[in-house]
């Protein structure tokens, strides 16, 4: 079987930076396997972070211009990564950065022009993994469940805690997945008030006290009552969540403490709703898995019936980049990488557009 040597690029809604993972991926008789060979994270400068955050408000021509320049920037980061570690690379699989996600209106947009990325890195690129699924009537999200199914199928549930929390699991022979709701997006928004990128280990949140009014407002958000498939983006956060946080006059510690309890309330509700299993295993990755207060709170709410499991720090931080590398491999092989059981699309499909360097 062919071994693919791929760099996965991931920039998430938490806006903390760009993750690069150099992976070897291959198919065996029993399924797909991987090895993460090299990783690197690049924190966004304050200027770039602000520009990415506000890109949703840009006029079309300026957004497309940023799409191109950000693609070139991604290409430079990949080129340096390849050079520093002397990597042999078949292609780069890039998620890009989501600026607009409105599947109900038939659109999703991830900036980071594949052609500019390919030209700058002098390497073949596969990107734009969401558009085809949305064109087929799907949510275009979440996409990570294909990796959960092929790489981590031994766990009952796979939970990702990035800017947004999402979960995936098998039910009646099908992979189901959807965005649960908030995760690091709200926590980082709160810490920005005191010029802190994030609450390391949840140390500040642990010292806070619960604000019942804020918790009730967050738990009462309409999105949580909707059936899946469903997904959310930054637009929803700005419109529905930010006003609740801004209108709550309390200490940073109490805001963080309350937000963590809200995140865990919603996750626990979803896991508890699946009555068909006992002694469940919940495999947790994403930056939120490094928040020990959040993880302690989650285990407490789930009780002894569900065991919360965290893998190595490398896998916690780079699982999404790994999965997009896998999605690139599946696109290259013209195999399914978007599951209609997850997104609600008309059919399964393989998403991704290929760009060759000039």
Short mmCIF file of C-alpha atoms in Angstrom, two decimals:
data_model
loop_
_atom_site.label_atom_id
_atom_site.label_comp_id
_atom_site.label_asym_id
_atom_site.label_seq_id
_atom_site.Cartn_x
_atom_site.Cartn_y
_atom_site.Cartn_z
CA UNK A 1 0.00 0.00 0.00
CA UNK A 2 1.17 3.53 -0.79
CA UNK A 3 2.37 5.67 2.11
CA UNK A 4 1.38 9.31 1.74
CA UNK A 5 3.61 12.02 3.15
CA UNK A 6 1.37 15.01 3.82
CA UNK A 7 1.43 18.32 5.66
CA UNK A 8 -1.93 19.13 7.25
CA UNK A 9 -2.64 22.83 7.92
CA UNK A 10 -5.31 23.92 10.37
CA UNK A 11 -6.49 27.32 11.56
CA UNK A 12 -9.48 27.10 13.89
CA UNK A 13 -12.20 29.37 15.19
CA UNK A 14 -10.30 29.94 18.44
CA UNK A 15 -7.91 32.15 16.39
CA UNK A 16 -4.87 31.08 18.39
CA UNK A 17 -2.70 30.32 15.36
CA UNK A 18 -1.74 27.93 12.58
CA UNK A 19 -1.03 24.25 13.23
CA UNK A 20 1.22 22.29 10.85
CA UNK A 21 1.50 18.51 11.10
CA UNK A 22 3.73 16.41 8.84
CA UNK A 23 2.09 12.99 8.73
CA UNK A 24 2.68 9.61 7.16
CA UNK A 25 -0.67 8.02 6.31
CA UNK A 26 -1.28 4.59 4.85
CA UNK A 27 -4.02 2.00 4.45
CA UNK A 28 -3.66 -1.52 5.80
CA UNK A 29 -5.83 -4.60 5.42
CA UNK A 30 -7.61 -3.68 8.67
CA UNK A 31 -7.99 0.05 7.96
CA UNK A 32 -6.14 3.36 7.91
CA UNK A 33 -3.13 4.17 10.08
CA UNK A 34 -0.91 7.19 10.67
CA UNK A 35 2.20 8.56 12.29
CA UNK A 36 2.68 12.23 13.12
CA UNK A 37 6.33 12.78 12.28
CA UNK A 38 6.80 16.52 12.84
CA UNK A 39 4.68 19.38 14.16
CA UNK A 40 4.82 23.13 14.51
CA UNK A 41 2.43 25.82 15.79
CA UNK A 42 2.64 29.46 14.76
CA UNK A 43 0.87 32.00 16.94
CA UNK A 44 -0.88 34.76 15.02
CA UNK A 45 0.45 38.26 15.46
CA UNK A 46 -2.04 40.61 17.06
CA UNK A 47 -2.49 42.34 13.69
CA UNK A 48 -3.21 39.11 11.79
CA UNK A 49 -5.46 37.78 14.54
CA UNK A 50 -7.51 40.97 14.48
CA UNK A 51 -7.71 40.90 10.69
CA UNK A 52 -8.90 37.27 10.67
CA UNK A 53 -11.45 37.98 13.39
CA UNK A 54 -12.85 41.00 11.52
CA UNK A 55 -12.64 39.52 8.02
CA UNK A 56 -16.35 38.68 8.18
CA UNK A 57 -17.05 42.42 7.88
CA UNK A 58 -14.79 43.06 4.84
CA UNK A 59 -16.31 44.10 1.49
CA UNK A 60 -16.10 41.35 -1.14
CA UNK A 61 -13.08 42.76 -3.01
CA UNK A 62 -11.06 43.25 0.18
CA UNK A 63 -12.02 39.79 1.44
CA UNK A 64 -10.83 38.18 -1.79
CA UNK A 65 -7.61 40.15 -1.64
CA UNK A 66 -7.06 38.91 1.93
CA UNK A 67 -7.92 35.38 0.72
CA UNK A 68 -4.95 35.63 -1.65
CA UNK A 69 -2.46 37.25 0.72
CA UNK A 70 -3.34 34.82 3.52
CA UNK A 71 -2.85 31.95 1.06
CA UNK A 72 0.62 33.27 0.26
CA UNK A 73 1.35 33.59 3.99
CA UNK A 74 0.29 29.96 4.52
CA UNK A 75 2.58 28.96 1.66
CA UNK A 76 5.53 30.73 3.27
CA UNK A 77 4.93 28.96 6.61
CA UNK A 78 4.71 25.58 4.87
CA UNK A 79 7.82 26.30 2.81
CA UNK A 80 9.83 27.17 5.94
CA UNK A 81 8.50 24.06 7.73
CA UNK A 82 9.61 21.85 4.83
CA UNK A 83 13.04 23.49 4.64
CA UNK A 84 13.79 23.47 8.40
CA UNK A 85 12.94 19.77 8.78
CA UNK A 86 14.09 18.64 5.27
CA UNK A 87 10.72 17.05 4.59
CA UNK A 88 9.71 14.94 1.61
CA UNK A 89 6.11 15.99 0.88
CA UNK A 90 3.54 14.59 -1.55
CA UNK A 91 1.13 17.48 -0.99
CA UNK A 92 -0.24 19.98 1.53
CA UNK A 93 -3.82 19.58 2.78
CA UNK A 94 -5.08 22.93 4.01
CA UNK A 95 -8.28 23.71 5.87
CA UNK A 96 -7.81 27.48 5.48
CA UNK A 97 -9.53 29.81 7.92
CA UNK A 98 -13.33 30.01 8.02
CA UNK A 99 -14.59 33.57 7.61
CA UNK A 100 -18.19 32.83 6.63
CA UNK A 101 -20.24 29.76 7.48
CA UNK A 102 -23.92 30.00 6.56
CA UNK A 103 -25.00 26.57 5.26
CA UNK A 104 -28.64 27.61 5.61
CA UNK A 105 -27.87 30.14 2.86
CA UNK A 106 -25.83 27.64 0.84
CA UNK A 107 -22.44 29.19 1.55
CA UNK A 108 -19.24 28.55 3.45
CA UNK A 109 -15.90 30.25 2.82
CA UNK A 110 -12.42 29.42 4.03
CA UNK A 111 -9.76 31.96 3.11
CA UNK A 112 -6.27 30.89 2.12
CA UNK A 113 -6.13 30.69 -1.70
CA UNK A 114 -4.96 27.23 -2.73
CA UNK A 115 -3.20 28.54 -5.82
CA UNK A 116 -1.27 31.18 -3.89
CA UNK A 117 -0.39 28.58 -1.24
CA UNK A 118 0.82 26.14 -3.90
CA UNK A 119 2.86 28.77 -5.74
CA UNK A 120 4.53 30.09 -2.59
CA UNK A 121 5.35 26.65 -1.18
CA UNK A 122 6.21 25.11 -4.58
CA UNK A 123 4.09 22.13 -3.48
CA UNK A 124 0.82 20.56 -4.62
CA UNK A 125 -2.13 21.66 -2.47
CA UNK A 126 -5.54 20.17 -1.70
CA UNK A 127 -7.96 22.54 0.05
CA UNK A 128 -11.57 23.83 0.10
CA UNK A 129 -12.98 20.70 1.72
CA UNK A 130 -16.37 22.14 2.73
CA UNK A 131 -17.85 23.74 -0.40
CA UNK A 132 -18.89 20.58 -2.22
CA UNK A 133 -20.80 19.25 0.76
CA UNK A 134 -22.68 22.55 1.15
CA UNK A 135 -23.46 22.46 -2.60
CA UNK A 136 -25.00 19.03 -1.95
CA UNK A 137 -27.27 20.54 0.70
CA UNK A 138 -25.08 19.67 3.68
CA UNK A 139 -23.75 21.68 6.59
CA UNK A 140 -20.16 21.36 5.36
CA UNK A 141 -19.34 20.64 8.99
CA UNK A 142 -18.12 19.02 11.07
CA UNK A 143 -15.55 17.26 8.86
CA UNK A 144 -13.29 15.71 11.51
CA UNK A 145 -15.66 12.71 12.07
CA UNK A 146 -14.20 10.90 9.04
CA UNK A 147 -10.91 10.85 10.98
CA UNK A 148 -12.75 9.76 14.13
CA UNK A 149 -14.23 6.86 12.21
CA UNK A 150 -11.07 5.74 10.41
CA UNK A 151 -8.42 6.49 13.07
CA UNK A 152 -10.21 6.47 16.45
CA UNK A 153 -13.19 4.15 16.00
CA UNK A 154 -12.34 2.21 19.18
CA UNK A 155 -13.84 5.02 21.33
CA UNK A 156 -17.58 5.41 21.91
CA UNK A 157 -17.45 9.19 21.43
CA UNK A 158 -14.89 11.57 20.00
CA UNK A 159 -15.11 15.13 21.33
CA UNK A 160 -13.16 18.03 19.88
CA UNK A 161 -12.75 21.17 21.98
CA UNK A 162 -11.53 23.90 19.66
CA UNK A 163 -13.19 27.28 19.36
CA UNK A 164 -16.39 25.23 19.05
CA UNK A 165 -17.18 21.86 20.64
CA UNK A 166 -18.26 19.03 18.38
CA UNK A 167 -18.88 15.34 18.92
CA UNK A 168 -19.05 12.22 16.77
CA UNK A 169 -20.15 8.64 17.41
CA UNK A 170 -21.50 5.53 15.68
CA UNK A 171 -25.22 4.82 15.80
CA UNK A 172 -27.01 2.05 13.89
CA UNK A 173 -24.00 1.55 11.64
CA UNK A 174 -23.65 5.23 10.72
CA UNK A 175 -21.30 7.94 11.91
CA UNK A 176 -23.22 10.84 13.42
CA UNK A 177 -21.66 14.15 14.37
CA UNK A 178 -22.55 17.76 14.96
CA UNK A 179 -21.44 20.95 16.65
CA UNK A 180 -22.52 20.91 20.29
CA UNK A 181 -21.81 24.57 20.92
CA UNK A 182 -19.23 26.73 22.63
CA UNK A 183 -15.72 25.86 23.76
CA UNK A 184 -12.54 27.97 23.64
CA UNK A 185 -14.21 30.74 21.62
CA UNK A 186 -16.06 32.12 24.65
CA UNK A 187 -13.18 31.50 27.08
CA UNK A 188 -10.67 33.34 24.90
CA UNK A 189 -13.13 36.18 24.35
CA UNK A 190 -13.32 36.65 28.12
CA UNK A 191 -9.55 36.49 28.74
CA UNK A 192 -8.96 39.08 26.01
CA UNK A 193 -10.58 41.60 28.37
CA UNK A 194 -7.44 41.39 30.53
CA UNK A 195 -5.04 41.07 27.56
CA UNK A 196 -4.55 37.35 28.16
CA UNK A 197 -4.56 34.99 25.16
CA UNK A 198 -6.10 32.15 27.14
CA UNK A 199 -6.66 30.82 30.65
CA UNK A 200 -3.81 28.30 30.98
CA UNK A 201 -5.09 25.07 32.49
CA UNK A 202 -8.29 26.85 33.49
CA UNK A 203 -6.47 28.28 36.52
CA UNK A 204 -8.51 31.50 36.62
CA UNK A 205 -11.80 29.71 35.96
CA UNK A 206 -11.13 27.31 38.83
CA UNK A 207 -11.00 30.19 41.33
CA UNK A 208 -14.30 31.72 40.14
CA UNK A 209 -17.88 31.27 41.25
CA UNK A 210 -20.98 30.43 39.23
CA UNK A 211 -23.08 33.28 37.83
CA UNK A 212 -26.49 31.63 37.62
CA UNK A 213 -28.08 34.35 35.48
CA UNK A 214 -25.37 34.12 32.81
CA UNK A 215 -25.44 30.31 32.89
CA UNK A 216 -29.20 30.19 32.40
CA UNK A 217 -29.02 32.61 29.46
CA UNK A 218 -26.29 30.59 27.75
CA UNK A 219 -28.00 27.24 28.34
CA UNK A 220 -31.24 28.69 26.95
CA UNK A 221 -29.78 29.59 23.55
CA UNK A 222 -32.03 28.39 20.72
CA UNK A 223 -29.24 26.51 18.91
CA UNK A 224 -29.12 23.89 21.66
CA UNK A 225 -32.75 22.95 21.03
CA UNK A 226 -32.24 22.31 17.30
CA UNK A 227 -31.99 18.74 15.95
CA UNK A 228 -28.78 17.64 14.24
CA UNK A 229 -27.16 17.82 11.72
CA UNK A 230 -26.25 21.31 12.79
CA UNK A 231 -23.21 23.57 12.87
CA UNK A 232 -22.29 27.07 13.97
CA UNK A 233 -19.71 29.68 13.05
CA UNK A 234 -18.28 32.95 14.30
CA UNK A 235 -21.36 34.86 13.11
CA UNK A 236 -23.56 32.96 15.59
CA UNK A 237 -21.09 33.63 18.40
CA UNK A 238 -21.01 37.38 17.71
CA UNK A 239 -24.79 37.67 17.38
CA UNK A 240 -26.00 35.38 20.17
CA UNK A 241 -23.23 34.87 22.71
CA UNK A 242 -21.16 38.06 22.89
CA UNK A 243 -24.15 40.19 24.04
CA UNK A 244 -24.74 37.82 26.98
CA UNK A 245 -21.10 38.02 28.06
CA UNK A 246 -20.90 41.79 27.62
CA UNK A 247 -24.13 42.39 29.54
CA UNK A 248 -22.95 40.30 32.52
CA UNK A 249 -21.17 42.51 35.03
CA UNK A 250 -18.94 40.18 37.00
CA UNK A 251 -15.28 39.32 37.57
CA UNK A 252 -13.20 37.63 34.86
CA UNK A 253 -12.81 34.60 37.12
CA UNK A 254 -16.58 34.25 37.55
CA UNK A 255 -17.25 34.73 33.83
CA UNK A 256 -14.71 32.02 32.98
CA UNK A 257 -16.00 29.67 35.69
CA UNK A 258 -19.56 30.07 34.42
CA UNK A 259 -18.55 29.61 30.78
CA UNK A 260 -16.75 26.35 31.62
CA UNK A 261 -19.84 25.02 33.41
CA UNK A 262 -21.96 25.97 30.40
CA UNK A 263 -19.62 24.19 27.98
CA UNK A 264 -19.66 21.05 30.15
CA UNK A 265 -23.44 21.19 30.71
CA UNK A 266 -24.06 21.03 26.97
CA UNK A 267 -21.53 18.25 26.34
CA UNK A 268 -22.92 16.17 29.21
CA UNK A 269 -26.46 16.57 27.86
CA UNK A 270 -25.42 15.17 24.48
CA UNK A 271 -23.46 12.22 25.87
CA UNK A 272 -26.21 11.37 28.36
CA UNK A 273 -28.81 11.48 25.58
CA UNK A 274 -27.27 8.34 24.04
CA UNK A 275 -28.88 5.68 26.22
CA UNK A 276 -27.69 2.66 24.23
CA UNK A 277 -24.32 2.32 25.96
CA UNK A 278 -22.93 1.83 29.45
CA UNK A 279 -19.31 2.30 30.52
CA UNK A 280 -18.81 4.80 27.73
CA UNK A 281 -15.44 6.19 26.60
CA UNK A 282 -15.15 9.85 25.57
CA UNK A 283 -11.96 10.62 23.62
CA UNK A 284 -11.16 14.34 23.95
CA UNK A 285 -8.81 16.38 21.77
CA UNK A 286 -8.38 20.05 20.82
CA UNK A 287 -6.97 22.88 22.91
CA UNK A 288 -9.78 22.59 25.46
CA UNK A 289 -8.44 19.18 26.51
CA UNK A 290 -5.46 21.01 28.04
CA UNK A 291 -7.82 23.00 30.30
CA UNK A 292 -7.65 20.81 33.41
CA UNK A 293 -10.49 22.63 35.16
CA UNK A 294 -12.76 22.07 32.16
CA UNK A 295 -11.79 18.39 32.01
CA UNK A 296 -12.39 17.94 35.76
CA UNK A 297 -15.74 19.68 35.46
CA UNK A 298 -16.71 17.51 32.49
CA UNK A 299 -15.83 14.27 34.25
CA UNK A 300 -17.82 15.38 37.30
CA UNK A 301 -20.92 16.13 35.23
CA UNK A 302 -20.66 12.86 33.28
CA UNK A 303 -20.19 10.75 36.40
CA UNK A 304 -18.63 7.30 36.60
CA UNK A 305 -20.64 5.94 33.67
CA UNK A 306 -18.43 7.73 31.15
CA UNK A 307 -14.64 7.74 31.21
CA UNK A 308 -13.03 10.92 29.83
CA UNK A 309 -9.83 10.03 27.97
CA UNK A 310 -7.11 12.40 26.73
CA UNK A 311 -4.31 11.25 24.41
CA UNK A 312 -0.78 12.63 24.08
CA UNK A 313 -0.29 16.41 23.99
CA UNK A 314 0.78 16.12 20.33
CA UNK A 315 -2.45 14.41 19.33
CA UNK A 316 -4.54 16.78 21.47
CA UNK A 317 -3.07 19.78 19.68
CA UNK A 318 -2.65 18.44 16.15
CA UNK A 319 -5.52 16.00 15.63
CA UNK A 320 -7.42 18.40 13.35
CA UNK A 321 -4.34 19.04 11.20
CA UNK A 322 -3.86 15.25 11.02
CA UNK A 323 -7.48 14.70 9.95
CA UNK A 324 -7.23 17.29 7.18
CA UNK A 325 -4.09 15.50 5.99
CA UNK A 326 -6.22 12.32 5.90
CA UNK A 327 -8.99 14.16 4.02
CA UNK A 328 -6.40 15.18 1.44
CA UNK A 329 -5.30 11.54 1.06
CA UNK A 330 -8.90 10.39 0.63
CA UNK A 331 -9.49 13.13 -1.96
CA UNK A 332 -6.35 12.01 -3.80
CA UNK A 333 -7.68 8.45 -3.85
CA UNK A 334 -11.19 9.63 -4.75
CA UNK A 335 -12.62 8.01 -1.63
CA UNK A 336 -15.36 9.38 0.62
CA UNK A 337 -14.21 12.08 3.04
CA UNK A 338 -17.52 13.88 3.72
CA UNK A 339 -20.23 11.82 5.41
CA UNK A 340 -23.84 12.70 4.61
CA UNK A 341 -24.93 11.05 7.89
CA UNK A 342 -22.93 13.81 9.60
CA UNK A 343 -23.62 16.84 7.42
CA UNK A 344 -27.11 16.12 6.10
CA UNK A 345 -26.00 16.33 2.46
CA UNK A 346 -27.82 14.46 -0.32
CA UNK A 347 -25.02 11.89 -0.48
CA UNK A 348 -21.54 11.05 0.70
CA UNK A 349 -18.83 12.76 -1.30
CA UNK A 350 -15.13 13.47 -1.53
CA UNK A 351 -14.44 17.18 -1.09
CA UNK A 352 -11.32 19.12 -1.88
CA UNK A 353 -9.90 21.10 -4.79
CA UNK A 354 -6.41 20.36 -6.15
CA UNK A 355 -3.94 23.13 -7.02
CA UNK A 356 -0.58 22.59 -8.68
CA UNK A 357 2.26 25.07 -8.18
CA UNK A 358 2.98 27.37 -11.14
#
